[in-house]
Coordinates of C-alpha atoms in Angstrom, one line a residue:
M1 CA 0.0 0.1 -0.1
R2 CA 1.1 3.7 -0.4
S3 CA 0.6 6.9 1.4
G4 CA 1.8 10.0 0.2
G5 CA 4.5 8.5 -1.3
A6 CA 5.5 6.4 1.5
V7 CA 5.0 2.2 1.5
L8 CA 3.0 1.0 4.2
V9 CA 4.2 -2.0 5.4
E10 CA 1.9 -4.3 8.1
A11 CA 3.6 -6.5 10.9
A12 CA 2.8 -10.0 11.3
G13 CA -0.8 -10.5 12.8
G14 CA -1.8 -7.4 11.9
A15 CA -0.1 -4.9 14.1
A16 CA 0.8 -1.5 13.6
M17 CA 1.8 0.1 10.1
L18 CA 5.0 1.6 9.7
P19 CA 5.4 4.1 6.9
L20 CA 8.2 3.3 4.8
P21 CA 11.2 4.3 3.3
F22 CA 12.1 5.2 7.4
A23 CA 15.5 7.3 8.2
C24 CA 17.4 7.1 11.5
R25 CA 20.7 8.3 12.1
G26 CA 23.1 8.0 15.3
E27 CA 26.1 7.4 17.0
V28 CA 27.4 3.8 16.8
V29 CA 27.8 2.4 20.3
R30 CA 28.9 -1.0 21.9
G31 CA 26.3 -3.4 22.0
F32 CA 26.0 -7.1 23.4
G33 CA 29.4 -8.5 21.3
R34 CA 27.1 -11.4 20.1
G35 CA 27.1 -10.4 16.5
S36 CA 30.4 -11.1 15.5
R37 CA 31.6 -13.5 18.1
Q38 CA 28.6 -16.1 18.3
L39 CA 26.3 -15.0 15.2
G40 CA 29.5 -14.2 12.9
V41 CA 27.4 -11.6 12.0
P42 CA 28.8 -7.9 13.0
T43 CA 26.2 -5.5 14.2
A44 CA 26.4 -1.4 14.3
N45 CA 24.1 -0.8 17.6
F46 CA 22.2 2.6 18.1
S47 CA 22.5 4.2 21.5
D48 CA 19.5 3.9 23.8
Q49 CA 18.6 7.4 23.1
V50 CA 18.4 6.8 19.6
V51 CA 16.1 3.5 20.1
E52 CA 13.8 5.7 22.2
S53 CA 13.5 8.2 19.4
F54 CA 12.0 5.6 17.0
P55 CA 7.8 5.9 17.3
S56 CA 6.6 3.4 19.6
D57 CA 4.2 1.9 17.2
I58 CA 7.1 0.4 14.9
P59 CA 6.8 -3.3 14.7
T60 CA 9.9 -5.3 16.0
G61 CA 11.2 -7.6 13.5
V62 CA 13.8 -7.5 10.6
Y63 CA 14.0 -4.6 7.9
Y64 CA 16.4 -4.4 5.1
G65 CA 17.4 -1.1 3.4
W66 CA 20.4 0.8 3.0
A67 CA 23.3 2.4 5.1
S68 CA 25.9 4.5 5.5
V69 CA 28.5 5.0 8.0
G70 CA 30.0 8.4 8.7
N71 CA 30.4 9.9 5.0
G72 CA 30.9 6.7 3.5
D73 CA 29.4 4.6 0.8
V74 CA 25.9 3.6 0.8
H75 CA 25.3 -0.1 1.6
K76 CA 23.0 -2.7 1.9
M77 CA 21.9 -3.7 5.4
V78 CA 19.5 -5.7 7.1
L79 CA 18.3 -4.2 10.9
S80 CA 16.6 -5.8 13.8
I81 CA 14.1 -3.8 16.1
G82 CA 13.7 -5.5 19.3
W83 CA 14.2 -7.3 22.4
N84 CA 15.8 -10.5 20.6
P85 CA 13.9 -12.9 22.0
F86 CA 16.1 -15.6 21.8
Y87 CA 18.8 -13.5 24.2
K88 CA 15.8 -12.5 26.4
N89 CA 16.7 -8.9 26.0
I90 CA 15.2 -6.4 28.7
K91 CA 15.9 -3.7 26.6
K92 CA 14.8 -2.6 22.9
S93 CA 17.4 -2.4 20.4
V94 CA 18.1 -1.3 16.8
E95 CA 20.9 -3.6 15.5
T96 CA 21.9 -3.4 12.1
H97 CA 24.5 -5.3 9.8
I98 CA 25.8 -3.9 6.7
I99 CA 26.3 -5.9 4.2
H100 CA 30.0 -5.2 3.4
N101 CA 33.2 -6.1 5.0
F102 CA 34.6 -3.2 6.8
K103 CA 38.4 -3.2 7.7
E104 CA 37.7 -2.1 11.1
D105 CA 35.4 -1.3 14.2
F106 CA 33.6 1.8 13.5
Y107 CA 32.6 2.9 17.0
G108 CA 31.7 6.5 17.4
E109 CA 31.1 6.8 14.1
I110 CA 27.5 8.3 12.6
L111 CA 25.7 5.5 11.3
S112 CA 22.8 6.5 8.4
V113 CA 19.9 4.4 7.7
V114 CA 17.2 4.2 5.6
I115 CA 14.6 1.4 6.0
I116 CA 12.8 0.4 2.9
G117 CA 11.4 -3.2 3.5
Y118 CA 10.3 -5.6 6.2
I119 CA 11.2 -9.1 5.9
R120 CA 9.9 -10.8 9.4
S121 CA 8.3 -10.5 12.5
E122 CA 10.8 -11.2 15.8
K123 CA 10.6 -14.0 17.1
N124 CA 12.5 -16.8 19.6
F125 CA 14.4 -19.9 18.4
N126 CA 15.0 -23.5 19.8
S127 CA 18.9 -23.2 18.9
L128 CA 21.7 -20.9 18.1
E129 CA 22.1 -23.1 15.0
A130 CA 18.7 -21.9 14.0
L131 CA 19.0 -18.2 15.2
I132 CA 22.2 -18.2 12.6
S133 CA 20.3 -19.9 9.9
A134 CA 17.6 -17.5 9.9
I135 CA 19.7 -14.5 10.1
K136 CA 21.8 -15.9 7.0
E137 CA 18.0 -16.1 5.3
D138 CA 17.2 -12.5 6.2
I139 CA 20.6 -11.5 4.6
E140 CA 19.7 -13.0 1.2
V141 CA 16.4 -11.9 1.3
A142 CA 17.8 -8.3 1.7
K143 CA 20.2 -8.8 -1.0
R144 CA 17.8 -10.3 -3.4
Q145 CA 15.0 -7.0 -2.5
L146 CA 17.6 -4.5 -2.8
G147 CA 18.6 -5.7 -6.0
L148 CA 15.5 -4.9 -7.3
P149 CA 15.5 -1.7 -9.4
E150 CA 12.9 0.2 -7.3
H151 CA 15.2 -0.5 -4.3
L152 CA 18.4 0.2 -6.4
K153 CA 16.6 3.7 -7.0
L154 CA 16.3 4.7 -3.4
K155 CA 20.2 3.9 -2.8
D156 CA 20.7 6.5 -5.5
N157 CA 18.7 9.0 -3.1
F158 CA 19.7 7.6 -0.2
F159 CA 21.0 11.0 1.0
H160 CA 18.3 13.1 -0.1
L161 CA 15.8 10.4 1.6
L162 CA 18.0 10.9 4.7
E163 CA 17.6 14.6 5.2
E164 CA 13.6 14.4 4.2
K165 CA 12.9 11.8 7.1
I166 CA 15.6 12.1 9.6
V167 CA 14.6 10.9 13.3
N168 CA 17.7 11.6 15.1
H169 CA 20.7 13.8 14.4

């Protein structure tokens, strides 16, 4: 569905709808340290302040879109919003996996993201292996979707979209 040029995404079970694209910017902070170590999928984490600035009606789950670190290139990304039920987090987090190999960590840098699509709702898993498998599939879905012409156009307009819809500076 479209509304005012934005795509509306309905979460599982008819939950609240998120107008996409949705843009956010904030400093990269240290997270739980699980992404690289346990999952083999490094993530860039937003601070609690940035997470709290997201509208409260954004459905938890896994999304895809475009990301840039500092003034760097724009890359494909997959992003998780929620409590990570497998780990039983007590605080909501927003974790971004940029589909690019960075040579070094970028804690303290500004991460800019534009969320353009919804993959699935947040859920629990019976094992670490099942979680890793789901994350790998999420990454593949994001790669396929972001390769579509209509999503590549949004990459070209990334910085314009970011300035139009910025949530947090």
